[in-house]
mmCIF file of C-alpha atoms in Angstrom:
data_model
loop_
_atom_site.group_PDB
_atom_site.id
_atom_site.type_symbol
_atom_site.label_atom_id
_atom_site.label_comp_id
_atom_site.label_asym_id
_atom_site.label_seq_id
_atom_site.Cartn_x
_atom_site.Cartn_y
_atom_site.Cartn_z
ATOM 1 C CA GLN A 88 0.000 0.000 0.000
ATOM 2 C CA PHE A 89 2.811 2.457 0.854
ATOM 3 C CA ALA A 90 5.983 2.399 -1.234
ATOM 4 C CA THR A 91 8.272 4.053 1.336
ATOM 5 C CA GLN A 92 8.486 4.513 5.059
ATOM 6 C CA ASN A 93 8.062 8.294 4.623
ATOM 7 C CA GLU A 94 4.686 7.790 2.911
ATOM 8 C CA LEU A 95 3.541 5.597 5.800
ATOM 9 C CA ASN A 96 4.789 8.101 8.361
ATOM 10 C CA ASP A 97 3.016 10.970 6.582
ATOM 11 C CA SER A 98 -0.288 9.089 6.536
ATOM 12 C CA VAL A 99 -0.107 8.263 10.268
ATOM 13 C CA THR A 100 1.448 11.456 11.627
ATOM 14 C CA ALA A 101 -0.954 14.177 12.699
ATOM 15 C CA LYS A 102 -1.053 17.581 11.068
ATOM 16 C CA GLU A 103 0.348 20.749 12.606
ATOM 17 C CA PHE A 104 -2.041 22.785 14.746
ATOM 18 C CA PRO A 105 -2.606 26.149 13.002
ATOM 19 C CA LEU A 106 -2.231 28.357 16.081
ATOM 20 C CA GLU A 107 -2.223 31.733 14.305
ATOM 21 C CA VAL A 108 -5.246 30.809 12.198
ATOM 22 C CA ARG A 109 -7.227 29.623 15.220
ATOM 23 C CA VAL A 110 -6.312 32.708 17.267
ATOM 24 C CA ALA A 111 -7.488 34.927 14.412
ATOM 25 C CA ALA A 112 -10.742 32.972 14.120
ATOM 26 C CA GLN A 113 -11.419 33.191 17.848
ATOM 27 C CA LEU A 114 -10.661 36.935 17.873
ATOM 28 C CA LEU A 115 -13.070 37.392 14.989
ATOM 29 C CA LEU A 116 -15.755 35.482 16.877
ATOM 30 C CA ALA A 117 -15.162 37.644 19.938
ATOM 31 C CA TYR A 118 -14.646 41.112 18.456
ATOM 32 C CA VAL A 119 -17.345 41.268 15.787
ATOM 33 C CA PRO A 120 -20.211 40.658 18.232
ATOM 34 C CA ILE A 121 -18.671 43.101 20.702
ATOM 35 C CA VAL A 122 -18.383 45.853 18.087
ATOM 36 C CA PHE A 123 -21.860 45.417 16.600
ATOM 37 C CA SER A 124 -23.830 44.442 19.717
ATOM 38 C CA PRO A 125 -25.171 47.966 20.380
ATOM 39 C CA GLY A 126 -27.329 47.574 17.284
ATOM 40 C CA MET A 127 -28.196 43.908 17.792
ATOM 41 C CA PRO A 128 -27.550 42.609 21.337
ATOM 42 C CA VAL A 129 -28.260 38.982 20.403
ATOM 43 C CA LEU A 130 -24.835 38.968 18.725
ATOM 44 C CA LEU A 131 -23.259 38.706 22.182
ATOM 45 C CA PHE A 132 -24.915 35.333 22.739
ATOM 46 C CA ILE A 133 -24.021 34.137 19.251
ATOM 47 C CA GLY A 134 -20.400 35.212 19.758
ATOM 48 C CA ALA A 135 -20.188 33.575 23.185
ATOM 49 C CA PHE A 136 -21.532 30.340 21.743
ATOM 50 C CA GLY A 137 -19.073 30.527 18.853
ATOM 51 C CA VAL A 138 -16.076 31.187 21.095
ATOM 52 C CA THR A 139 -17.075 28.364 23.460
ATOM 53 C CA LEU A 140 -17.624 25.916 20.615
ATOM 54 C CA GLY A 141 -14.348 26.967 18.981
ATOM 55 C CA ALA A 142 -12.439 26.491 22.232
ATOM 56 C CA MET A 143 -13.903 23.017 22.698
ATOM 57 C CA ILE A 144 -13.051 22.034 19.123
ATOM 58 C CA ASP A 145 -9.525 23.437 19.497
ATOM 59 C CA LYS A 146 -9.058 21.477 22.712
ATOM 60 C CA LEU A 147 -10.196 18.264 21.043
ATOM 61 C CA ASN A 148 -8.069 18.979 17.993
ATOM 62 C CA LEU A 149 -4.978 19.640 20.102
ATOM 63 C CA ALA A 150 -5.516 16.602 22.316
ATOM 64 C CA ARG A 151 -6.440 14.029 19.684
ATOM 65 C CA HIS A 152 -5.728 15.085 16.128
ATOM 66 C CA SER A 153 -2.702 17.412 15.997
ATOM 67 C CA LYS A 154 0.961 17.351 16.749
ATOM 68 C CA HIS A 155 2.063 19.160 19.842
ATOM 69 C CA PRO A 156 2.407 22.787 18.819
ATOM 70 C CA PRO A 157 5.896 24.214 18.835
ATOM 71 C CA PRO A 158 6.789 26.468 21.742
ATOM 72 C CA VAL A 159 5.734 30.034 21.115
ATOM 73 C CA ASP A 160 6.802 33.280 22.668
ATOM 74 C CA SER A 161 4.505 35.964 23.999
ATOM 75 C CA ASN A 162 4.177 37.707 20.632
ATOM 76 C CA VAL A 163 0.726 36.333 19.752
ATOM 77 C CA PRO A 164 -0.937 37.313 23.062
ATOM 78 C CA ARG A 165 0.710 40.735 22.924
ATOM 79 C CA GLN A 166 -0.680 41.301 19.439
ATOM 80 C CA MET A 167 -4.111 40.266 20.707
ATOM 81 C CA VAL A 168 -3.926 42.816 23.514
ATOM 82 C CA ARG A 169 -2.660 45.538 21.145
ATOM 83 C CA THR A 170 -5.732 45.189 18.935
ATOM 84 C CA LEU A 171 -8.184 45.641 21.799
ATOM 85 C CA PRO A 172 -8.179 49.494 21.928
ATOM 86 C CA PHE A 173 -8.949 49.733 18.224
ATOM 87 C CA PHE A 174 -11.965 47.489 18.591
ATOM 88 C CA VAL A 175 -13.122 49.501 21.603
ATOM 89 C CA VAL A 176 -12.906 52.636 19.444
ATOM 90 C CA MET A 177 -14.917 50.929 16.710
ATOM 91 C CA ARG A 178 -17.536 49.805 19.238
ATOM 92 C CA LEU A 179 -17.842 53.308 20.667
ATOM 93 C CA LEU A 180 -18.164 54.799 17.182
ATOM 94 C CA TYR A 181 -20.879 52.325 16.273
ATOM 95 C CA ALA A 182 -22.643 52.707 19.630
ATOM 96 C CA SER A 183 -22.577 56.496 19.314
ATOM 97 C CA TRP A 184 -24.147 56.239 15.896
ATOM 98 C CA VAL A 185 -26.796 53.702 16.898
ATOM 99 C CA PHE A 186 -27.765 55.396 20.160
ATOM 100 C CA SER A 187 -28.005 58.796 18.485
ATOM 101 C CA ASN A 188 -30.712 57.583 16.101
ATOM 102 C CA PRO A 189 -33.871 59.296 17.368
ATOM 103 C CA THR A 190 -36.179 56.686 15.859
ATOM 104 C CA ILE A 191 -34.530 53.874 17.844
ATOM 105 C CA PHE A 192 -33.638 55.655 21.095
ATOM 106 C CA PRO A 193 -35.665 58.826 21.496
ATOM 107 C CA SER A 194 -34.294 61.386 23.916
ATOM 108 C CA ASN A 195 -35.621 64.675 25.256
ATOM 109 C CA SER A 196 -34.201 66.658 22.361
ATOM 110 C CA ALA A 197 -35.690 64.262 19.798
ATOM 111 C CA SER A 198 -39.055 65.889 19.384
ATOM 112 C CA VAL A 199 -40.877 65.628 16.073
ATOM 113 C CA GLU A 200 -39.739 69.100 15.041
ATOM 114 C CA TYR A 201 -36.127 68.364 15.994
ATOM 115 C CA THR A 202 -36.146 65.049 14.123
ATOM 116 C CA THR A 203 -37.601 66.739 11.037
ATOM 117 C CA TYR A 204 -34.951 69.439 11.266
ATOM 118 C CA LEU A 205 -32.150 66.875 11.509
ATOM 119 C CA GLN A 206 -33.508 64.934 8.557
ATOM 120 C CA LYS A 207 -33.687 68.048 6.408
ATOM 121 C CA LYS A 208 -30.139 68.961 7.371
ATOM 122 C CA ALA A 209 -28.920 65.448 6.656
ATOM 123 C CA GLN A 210 -30.504 65.481 3.212
ATOM 124 C CA SER A 211 -29.097 68.879 2.325
ATOM 125 C CA SER A 212 -25.626 67.920 3.633
ATOM 126 C CA GLU A 213 -24.438 71.500 3.260
ATOM 127 C CA ASN A 214 -22.709 71.394 6.604
ATOM 128 C CA MET A 215 -21.884 68.895 9.329
ATOM 129 C CA MET A 216 -24.004 70.508 12.054
ATOM 130 C CA TRP A 217 -26.661 67.803 11.711
ATOM 131 C CA LEU A 218 -24.055 65.231 12.758
ATOM 132 C CA PHE A 219 -23.131 67.166 15.900
ATOM 133 C CA GLY A 220 -26.802 67.647 16.677
ATOM 134 C CA ARG A 221 -27.399 63.930 16.336
ATOM 135 C CA LEU A 222 -24.389 62.955 18.463
ATOM 136 C CA GLY A 223 -25.469 65.464 21.105
ATOM 137 C CA THR A 224 -28.587 63.540 22.093
ATOM 138 C CA ASN A 225 -28.914 62.243 25.640
ATOM 139 C CA THR A 226 -28.484 58.620 24.630
ATOM 140 C CA ALA A 227 -25.305 59.189 22.590
ATOM 141 C CA ILE A 228 -23.383 61.609 24.835
ATOM 142 C CA PRO A 229 -21.850 58.969 27.176
ATOM 143 C CA HIS A 230 -20.445 57.041 24.214
ATOM 144 C CA VAL A 231 -19.129 60.167 22.519
ATOM 145 C CA VAL A 232 -17.418 61.343 25.732
ATOM 146 C CA LEU A 233 -15.833 57.951 26.348
ATOM 147 C CA LEU A 234 -14.752 57.794 22.710
ATOM 148 C CA SER A 235 -13.099 61.202 22.927
ATOM 149 C CA PHE A 236 -11.225 60.207 26.108
ATOM 150 C CA LEU A 237 -10.048 56.958 24.544
ATOM 151 C CA LEU A 238 -8.945 58.635 21.322
ATOM 152 C CA THR A 239 -7.057 61.268 23.323
ATOM 153 C CA TYR A 240 -5.276 58.557 25.290
ATOM 154 C CA LEU A 241 -4.420 56.553 22.157
ATOM 155 C CA LEU A 242 -3.027 59.624 20.417
ATOM 156 C CA ALA A 243 -1.008 60.572 23.510
ATOM 157 C CA ALA A 244 0.295 57.016 23.864
ATOM 158 C CA THR A 245 1.303 56.956 20.215
ATOM 159 C CA PHE A 246 2.874 60.386 19.831
ATOM 160 C CA LEU A 247 3.380 62.167 23.159
ATOM 161 C CA PHE A 248 4.530 59.392 25.527
ATOM 162 C CA PRO A 249 7.473 58.276 23.324
ATOM 163 C CA ILE A 250 8.676 61.888 23.129
ATOM 164 C CA LEU A 251 8.448 62.300 26.903
ATOM 165 C CA GLU A 252 10.268 59.004 27.479
ATOM 166 C CA GLY A 253 13.016 60.073 25.099
ATOM 167 C CA SER A 254 12.799 57.141 22.704
#
């Protein structure tokens, strides 16, 4: 059936465990529901189920069907942690936009006249004041404030802190 010992070994030996591919898949299953859950909260349950199922399949795959993975350094977990602030920014942007929609989350300033005014301004698109009016609603202000603090910190960490540290 097998002409050489190498062919027999290749048919019996397990495949390598694709660590980077599985980490990327798990991050996708975690981050996409987190980013888009302000608009559709059921995504959190779908993402939790997906991450749990993926972890169980990875555990089974590692224990039964794959070679032992080679030793890895801390680069992959560090990259995972470095991506977290960008996804928090994306979630806050999306949450600010969703919660500022007066038809979904009406606030005190979202009267019929105010909504009509914003819609007319949005359709004319002569200036950006309609956007600031929309993001200034009571339901969107906490997300906008948190987003501005986080963006200020990220910009300071990227540009100002290295200058102050002298590197």
